[in-house]
Coordinates of C-alpha atoms and ligand atoms in Angstrom, one line a residue:
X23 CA 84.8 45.4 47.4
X24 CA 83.2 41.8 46.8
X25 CA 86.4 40.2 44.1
X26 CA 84.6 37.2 43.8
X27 CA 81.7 38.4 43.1
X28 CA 82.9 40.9 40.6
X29 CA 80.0 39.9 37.7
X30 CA 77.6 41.6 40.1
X31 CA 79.3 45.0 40.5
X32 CA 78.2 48.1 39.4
X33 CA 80.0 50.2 36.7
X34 CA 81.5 52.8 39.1
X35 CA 82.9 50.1 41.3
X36 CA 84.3 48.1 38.2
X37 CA 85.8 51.5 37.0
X38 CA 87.7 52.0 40.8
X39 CA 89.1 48.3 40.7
X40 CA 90.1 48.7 36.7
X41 CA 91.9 52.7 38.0
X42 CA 93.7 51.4 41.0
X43 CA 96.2 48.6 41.8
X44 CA 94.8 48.5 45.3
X45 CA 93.1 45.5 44.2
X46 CA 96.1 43.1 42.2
X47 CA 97.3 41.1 45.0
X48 CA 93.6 39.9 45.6
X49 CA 92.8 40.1 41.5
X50 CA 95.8 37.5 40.8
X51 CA 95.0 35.2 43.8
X52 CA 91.3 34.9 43.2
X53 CA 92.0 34.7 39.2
X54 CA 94.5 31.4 39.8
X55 CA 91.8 29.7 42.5
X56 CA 89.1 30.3 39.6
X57 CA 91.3 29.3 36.9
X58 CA 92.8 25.6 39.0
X59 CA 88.7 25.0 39.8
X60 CA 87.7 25.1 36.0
X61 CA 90.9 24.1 34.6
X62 CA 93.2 23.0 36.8
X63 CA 96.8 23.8 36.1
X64 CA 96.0 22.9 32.5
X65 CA 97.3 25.4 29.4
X66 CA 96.5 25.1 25.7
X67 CA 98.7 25.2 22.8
X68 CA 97.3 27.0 19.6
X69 CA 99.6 26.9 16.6
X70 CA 99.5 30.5 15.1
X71 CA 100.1 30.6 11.1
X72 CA 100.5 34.6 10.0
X73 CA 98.7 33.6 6.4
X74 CA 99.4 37.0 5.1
X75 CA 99.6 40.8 6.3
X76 CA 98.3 41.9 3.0
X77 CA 95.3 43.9 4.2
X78 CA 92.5 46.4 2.8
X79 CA 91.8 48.2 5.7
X80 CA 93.8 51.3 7.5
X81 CA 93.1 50.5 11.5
X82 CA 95.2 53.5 12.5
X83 CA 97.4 51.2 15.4
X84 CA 98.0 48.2 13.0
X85 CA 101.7 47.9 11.6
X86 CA 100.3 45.4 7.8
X87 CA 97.7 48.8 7.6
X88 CA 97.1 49.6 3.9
X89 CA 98.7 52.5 4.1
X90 CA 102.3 51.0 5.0
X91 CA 104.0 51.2 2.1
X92 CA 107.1 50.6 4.2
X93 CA 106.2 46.7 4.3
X94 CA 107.2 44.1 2.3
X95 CA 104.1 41.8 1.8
X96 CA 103.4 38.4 1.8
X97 CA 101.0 35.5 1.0
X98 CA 101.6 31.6 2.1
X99 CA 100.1 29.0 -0.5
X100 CA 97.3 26.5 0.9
X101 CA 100.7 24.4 0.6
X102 CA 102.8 26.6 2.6
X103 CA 99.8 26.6 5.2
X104 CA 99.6 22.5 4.8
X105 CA 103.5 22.5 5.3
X106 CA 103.0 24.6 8.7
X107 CA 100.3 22.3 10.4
X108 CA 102.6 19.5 9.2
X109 CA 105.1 20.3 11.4
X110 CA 103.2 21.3 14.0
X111 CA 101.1 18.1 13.9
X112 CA 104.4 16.8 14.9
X113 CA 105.2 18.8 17.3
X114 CA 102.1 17.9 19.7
X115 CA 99.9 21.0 18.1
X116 CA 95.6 19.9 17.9
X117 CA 94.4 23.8 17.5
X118 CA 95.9 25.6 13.9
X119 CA 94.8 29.3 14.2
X120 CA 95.3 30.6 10.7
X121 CA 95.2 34.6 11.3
X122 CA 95.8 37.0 8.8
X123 CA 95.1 40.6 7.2
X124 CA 91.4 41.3 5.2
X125 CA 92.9 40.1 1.7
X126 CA 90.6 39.5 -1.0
X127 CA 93.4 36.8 -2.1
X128 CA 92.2 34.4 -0.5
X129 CA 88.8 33.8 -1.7
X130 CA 86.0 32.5 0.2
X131 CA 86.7 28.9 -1.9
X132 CA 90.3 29.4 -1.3
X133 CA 90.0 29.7 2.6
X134 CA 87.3 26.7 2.3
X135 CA 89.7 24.5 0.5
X136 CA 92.6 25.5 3.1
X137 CA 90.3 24.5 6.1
X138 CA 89.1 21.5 4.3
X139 CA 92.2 19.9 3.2
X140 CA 93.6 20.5 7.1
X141 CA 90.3 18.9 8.7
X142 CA 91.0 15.6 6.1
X143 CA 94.9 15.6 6.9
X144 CA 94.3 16.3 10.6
X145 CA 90.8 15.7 11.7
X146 CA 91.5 15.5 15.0
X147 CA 92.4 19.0 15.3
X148 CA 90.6 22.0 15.4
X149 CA 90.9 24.8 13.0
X150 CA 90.1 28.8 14.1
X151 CA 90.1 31.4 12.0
X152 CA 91.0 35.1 12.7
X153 CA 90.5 36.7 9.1
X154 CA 88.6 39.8 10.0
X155 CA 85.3 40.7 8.9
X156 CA 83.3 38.8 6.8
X157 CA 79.8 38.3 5.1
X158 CA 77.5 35.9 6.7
X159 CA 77.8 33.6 3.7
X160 CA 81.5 33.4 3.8
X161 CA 81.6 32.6 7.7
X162 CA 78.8 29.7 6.9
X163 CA 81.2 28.0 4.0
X164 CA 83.8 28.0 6.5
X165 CA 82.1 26.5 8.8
X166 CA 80.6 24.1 6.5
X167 CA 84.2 23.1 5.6
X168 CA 85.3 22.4 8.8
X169 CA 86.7 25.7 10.9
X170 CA 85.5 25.0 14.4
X171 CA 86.9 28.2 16.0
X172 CA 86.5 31.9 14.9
X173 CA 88.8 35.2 16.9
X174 CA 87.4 39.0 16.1
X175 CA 88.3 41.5 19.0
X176 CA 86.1 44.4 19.2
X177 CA 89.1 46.5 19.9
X178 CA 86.6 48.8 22.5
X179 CA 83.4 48.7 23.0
X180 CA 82.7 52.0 22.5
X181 CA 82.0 53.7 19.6
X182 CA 83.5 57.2 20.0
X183 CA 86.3 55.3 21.0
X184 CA 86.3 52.6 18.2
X185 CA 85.8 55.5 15.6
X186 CA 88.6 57.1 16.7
X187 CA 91.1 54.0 16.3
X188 CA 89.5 53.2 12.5
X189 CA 89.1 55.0 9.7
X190 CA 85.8 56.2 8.9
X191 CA 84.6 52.8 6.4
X192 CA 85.0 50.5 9.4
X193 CA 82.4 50.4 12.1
X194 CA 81.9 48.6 15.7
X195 CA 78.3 48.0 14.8
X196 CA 79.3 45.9 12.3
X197 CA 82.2 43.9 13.9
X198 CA 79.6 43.3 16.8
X199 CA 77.5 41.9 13.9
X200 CA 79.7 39.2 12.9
X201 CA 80.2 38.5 16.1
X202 CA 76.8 37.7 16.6
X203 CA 76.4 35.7 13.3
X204 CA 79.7 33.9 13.9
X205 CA 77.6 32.4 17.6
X206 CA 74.8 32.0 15.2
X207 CA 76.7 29.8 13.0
X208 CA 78.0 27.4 15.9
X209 CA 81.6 28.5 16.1
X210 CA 83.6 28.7 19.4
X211 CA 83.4 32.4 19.4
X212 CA 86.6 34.6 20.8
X213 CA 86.7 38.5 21.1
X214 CA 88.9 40.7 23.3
X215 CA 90.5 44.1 23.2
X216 CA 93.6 46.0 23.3
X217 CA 94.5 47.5 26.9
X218 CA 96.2 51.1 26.9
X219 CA 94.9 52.1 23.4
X220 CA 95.1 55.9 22.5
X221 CA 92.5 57.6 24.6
X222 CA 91.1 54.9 26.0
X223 CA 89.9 55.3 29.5
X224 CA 88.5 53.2 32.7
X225 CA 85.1 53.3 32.1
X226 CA 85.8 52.2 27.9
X227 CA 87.1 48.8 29.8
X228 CA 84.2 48.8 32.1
X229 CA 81.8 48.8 28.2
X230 CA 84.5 46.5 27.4
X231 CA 83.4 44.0 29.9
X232 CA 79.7 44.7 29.4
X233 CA 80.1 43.9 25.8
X234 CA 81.9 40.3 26.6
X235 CA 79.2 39.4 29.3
X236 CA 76.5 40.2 26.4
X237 CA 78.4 37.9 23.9
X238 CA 79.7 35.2 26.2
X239 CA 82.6 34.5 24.1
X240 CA 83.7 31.3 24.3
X241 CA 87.8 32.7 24.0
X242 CA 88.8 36.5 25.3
X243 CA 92.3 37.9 24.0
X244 CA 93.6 41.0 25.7
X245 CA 96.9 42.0 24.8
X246 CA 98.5 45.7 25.5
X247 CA 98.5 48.3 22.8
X248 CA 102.3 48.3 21.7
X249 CA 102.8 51.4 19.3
X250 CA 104.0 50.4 15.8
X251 CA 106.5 53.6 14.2
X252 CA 104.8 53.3 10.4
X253 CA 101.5 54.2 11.5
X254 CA 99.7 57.4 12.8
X255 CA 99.6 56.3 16.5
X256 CA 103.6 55.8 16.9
X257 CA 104.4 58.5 19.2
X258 CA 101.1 56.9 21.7
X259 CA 102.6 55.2 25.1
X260 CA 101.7 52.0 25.0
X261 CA 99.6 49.9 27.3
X262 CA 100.9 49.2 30.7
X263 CA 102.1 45.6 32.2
X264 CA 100.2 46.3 35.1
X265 CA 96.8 46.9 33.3
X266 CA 97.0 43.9 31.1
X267 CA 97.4 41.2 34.4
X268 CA 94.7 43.3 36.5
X269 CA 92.5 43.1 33.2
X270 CA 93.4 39.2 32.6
X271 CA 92.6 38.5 36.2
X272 CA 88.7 40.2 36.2
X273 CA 88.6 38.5 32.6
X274 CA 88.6 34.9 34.5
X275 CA 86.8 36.0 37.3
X276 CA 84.3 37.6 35.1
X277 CA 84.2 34.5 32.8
X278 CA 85.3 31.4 34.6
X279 CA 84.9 28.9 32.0
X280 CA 86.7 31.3 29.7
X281 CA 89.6 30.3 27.2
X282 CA 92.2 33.6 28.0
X283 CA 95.3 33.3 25.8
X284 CA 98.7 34.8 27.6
X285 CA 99.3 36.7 24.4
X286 CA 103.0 37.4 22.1
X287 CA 102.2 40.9 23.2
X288 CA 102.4 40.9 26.5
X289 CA 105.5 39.0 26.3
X290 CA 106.9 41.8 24.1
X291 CA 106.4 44.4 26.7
X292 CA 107.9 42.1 30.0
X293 CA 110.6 39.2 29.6
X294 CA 108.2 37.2 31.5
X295 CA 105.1 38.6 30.9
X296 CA 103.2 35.5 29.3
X297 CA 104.4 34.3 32.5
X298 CA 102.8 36.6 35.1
X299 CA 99.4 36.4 32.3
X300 CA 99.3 32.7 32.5
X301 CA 99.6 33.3 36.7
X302 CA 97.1 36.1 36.5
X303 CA 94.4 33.5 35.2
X304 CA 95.3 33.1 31.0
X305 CA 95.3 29.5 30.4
X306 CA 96.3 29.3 26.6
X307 CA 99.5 30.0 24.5
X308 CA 99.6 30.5 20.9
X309 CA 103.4 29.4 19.2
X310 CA 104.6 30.5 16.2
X311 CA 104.1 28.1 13.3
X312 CA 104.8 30.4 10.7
X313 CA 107.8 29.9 8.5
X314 CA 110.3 31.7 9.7
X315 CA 110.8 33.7 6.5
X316 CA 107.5 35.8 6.8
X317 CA 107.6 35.9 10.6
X318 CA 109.2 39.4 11.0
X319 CA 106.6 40.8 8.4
X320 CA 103.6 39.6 10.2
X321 CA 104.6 43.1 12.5
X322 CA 101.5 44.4 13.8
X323 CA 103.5 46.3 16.4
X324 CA 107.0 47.0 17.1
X325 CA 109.8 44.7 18.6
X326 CA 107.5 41.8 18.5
X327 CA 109.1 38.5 20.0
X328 CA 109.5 35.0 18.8
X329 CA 110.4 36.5 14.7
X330 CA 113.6 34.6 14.6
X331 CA 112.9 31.1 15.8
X332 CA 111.5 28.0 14.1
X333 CA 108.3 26.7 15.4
X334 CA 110.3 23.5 17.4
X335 CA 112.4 26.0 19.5
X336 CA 109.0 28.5 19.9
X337 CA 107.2 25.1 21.3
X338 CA 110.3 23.8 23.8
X339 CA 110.6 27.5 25.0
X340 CA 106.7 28.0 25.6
X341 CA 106.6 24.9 27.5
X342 CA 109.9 25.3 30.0
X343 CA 107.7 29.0 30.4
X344 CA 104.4 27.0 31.4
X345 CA 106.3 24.9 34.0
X346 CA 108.3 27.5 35.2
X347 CA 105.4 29.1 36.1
X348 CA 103.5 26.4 37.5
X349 CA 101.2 24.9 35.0
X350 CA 101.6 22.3 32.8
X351 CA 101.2 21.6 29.0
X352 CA 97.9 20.3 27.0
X353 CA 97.8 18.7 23.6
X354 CA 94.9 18.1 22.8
X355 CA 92.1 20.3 21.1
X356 CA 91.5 22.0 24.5
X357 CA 87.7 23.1 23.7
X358 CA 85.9 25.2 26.1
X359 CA 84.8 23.8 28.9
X360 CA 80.8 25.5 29.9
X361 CA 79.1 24.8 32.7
Ligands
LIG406 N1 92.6 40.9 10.5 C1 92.3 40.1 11.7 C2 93.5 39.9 12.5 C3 94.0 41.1 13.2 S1 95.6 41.0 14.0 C4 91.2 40.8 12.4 O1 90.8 41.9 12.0 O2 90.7 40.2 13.4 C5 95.1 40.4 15.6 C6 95.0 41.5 16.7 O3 96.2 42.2 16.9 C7 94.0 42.6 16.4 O4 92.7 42.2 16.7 C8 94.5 43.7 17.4 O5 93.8 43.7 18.6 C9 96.0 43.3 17.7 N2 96.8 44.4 17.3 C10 96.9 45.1 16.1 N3 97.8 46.1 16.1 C11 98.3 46.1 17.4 C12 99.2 47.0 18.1 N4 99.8 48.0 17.5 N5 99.4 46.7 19.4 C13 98.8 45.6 20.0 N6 98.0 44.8 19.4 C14 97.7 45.1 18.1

């Protein structure tokens, strides 16, 4: 099997190299010589601010589902969210990712006023949102205030498969739609899925793939399906370790230029697993910035790391991770770099 030239495969061979770990050893290597041309040994810092896990919709794997009721929610204010890039201004942070649950809240003017009042405090930083599905209209005010960067996962690629991991209101046809309107409006565009979902099987990754070489994301999360015990899929196995790093390492070979976060979930399942991400070709981290009050609410799956700490001791520990694995720390906007 070509490795390199992995783009070019067919499905069926995809679909062997996805089902076996014949192929890791060579996977990982391959991923870090792809990874040091393109980017060196360079990894990003995103700040991550959890806005709020109020949300409206019931995604049957997400822990801030609607249908919860064994969650205390929360909102921040646009202060609370100033108060957050503050800090994280000072601690080297040029990317604020404000992610949060579908909460009609925060209003289009709200979130436009949030984004602005960061862009005039910190205009050398970028701002990404991660607020779910939106009208076209509210993704072009954003944008018009400022936000730079935009992350919706498909979740899978497949419709059987996505139908069976949402309730019945929620659709993939329309998730790919934003997608495409979010490129339309000139956002750095990031997508990705969950690895190990219920039912999910080689060739829904292969679609998976074939979706993300249609879109050309600018940013790809992967992260392993971590079962959460107050929603329906809590007696599901989780996604495997194993998976995640093979997936990560086609991911950059797939997409060289690509932005691949080593994400909180991956550490949750491994002690060193944003470790062996960032080795199997990931080349961003995203820190905690969010107080430290909401941070064990924000639980979109169980036994989620990094709840306890404030954002300073999530930033030091990050870093001594990056070196330790052989990289070395960026702070500034890290934008995508396309051929
Ligand atoms: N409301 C926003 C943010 C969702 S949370 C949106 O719709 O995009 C960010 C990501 O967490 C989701 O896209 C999903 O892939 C992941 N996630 C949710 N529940 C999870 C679980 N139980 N295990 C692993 N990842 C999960």
């Amino acid at each position: 099997m070509n490795i390199t030239g992995i783009a070019a495969l067919s499905d069926s061979e995809l679909a062997e190299i996805i089902s076996s770990d014949a192929y890791d050893a060579d996977l990982v290597a391959e991923a870090d010589r792809t990874r040091r041309e393109h980017y060196g040994a360079d990894v990003y810092l995103r700040g991550l601010i959890e806005i709020c896990n109020v949300c409206k919709n019931d995604c049957l794997y997400c822990g801030i589902r609607r249908s919860n009721g064994a969650l205390a929610r929360y909102r921040l204010t646009k202060e609370d969210i100033l108060g957050c890039c503050e800090n994280g201004y000072a601690l080297g942070f040029r990317t604020f990712v404000l992610q949060g649950g579908e909460d009609p809240y925060y209003t289009d003017s709200l979130i436009c006023q949030v984004v602005g009042d960061i862009k005039e405090k910190f205009p050398d930083c970028a701002v990404t949102l991660s607020l779910g599905e939106k009208g076209r209209a509210s993704y072009a005010a954003y944008r018009r205030a400022g936000a730079d960067r935009y992350l919706l996962r498909h979740e899978t690629a497949n419709e059987a498969h996505y139908a069976r991991l949402h309730p019945a209101e929620m659709s993939l046809r329309h998730r790919k739609d934003c997608l495409f309107a979010l490129k339309e409006l000139g956002y750095q565009v990031g997508s990705g899925f969950m690895v190990g979902s219920p039912w999910q099987s080689a060739q829904n990754l292969v679609e998976d793939l074939r979706f993300l070489q249609e879109l050309s994301p600018d940013m790809i999360g992967i992260g392993p399906f971590i079962p959460h015990k107050d929603t329906p899929f809590r007696d599901f196995t989780g996604g495997s370790l194993k998976l995640t790093l093979r997936m990560i390492a086609i991911l950059r070979l797939m997409f060289p230029y690509a932005l691949i976060p080593s994400t909180t979930a991956l550490g949750t399942i491994h002690p060193q697993g944003r470790e062996l991400g960032l080795k199997a070709g990931a080349n961003v981290v995203m820190p905690n910035l969010s107080p430290v009050r909401v941070r064990k609410l924000y639980e979109l799956y169980d036994n989620k790391i990094c709840t306890g700490e404030e954002a300073a001791e999530c930033r030091s520990c990050l870093e001594r991770r990056i070196v330790s694995a052989g990289y070395r720390v960026v702070t500034d906007r890290g934008d995508v770099k396309r051929q």
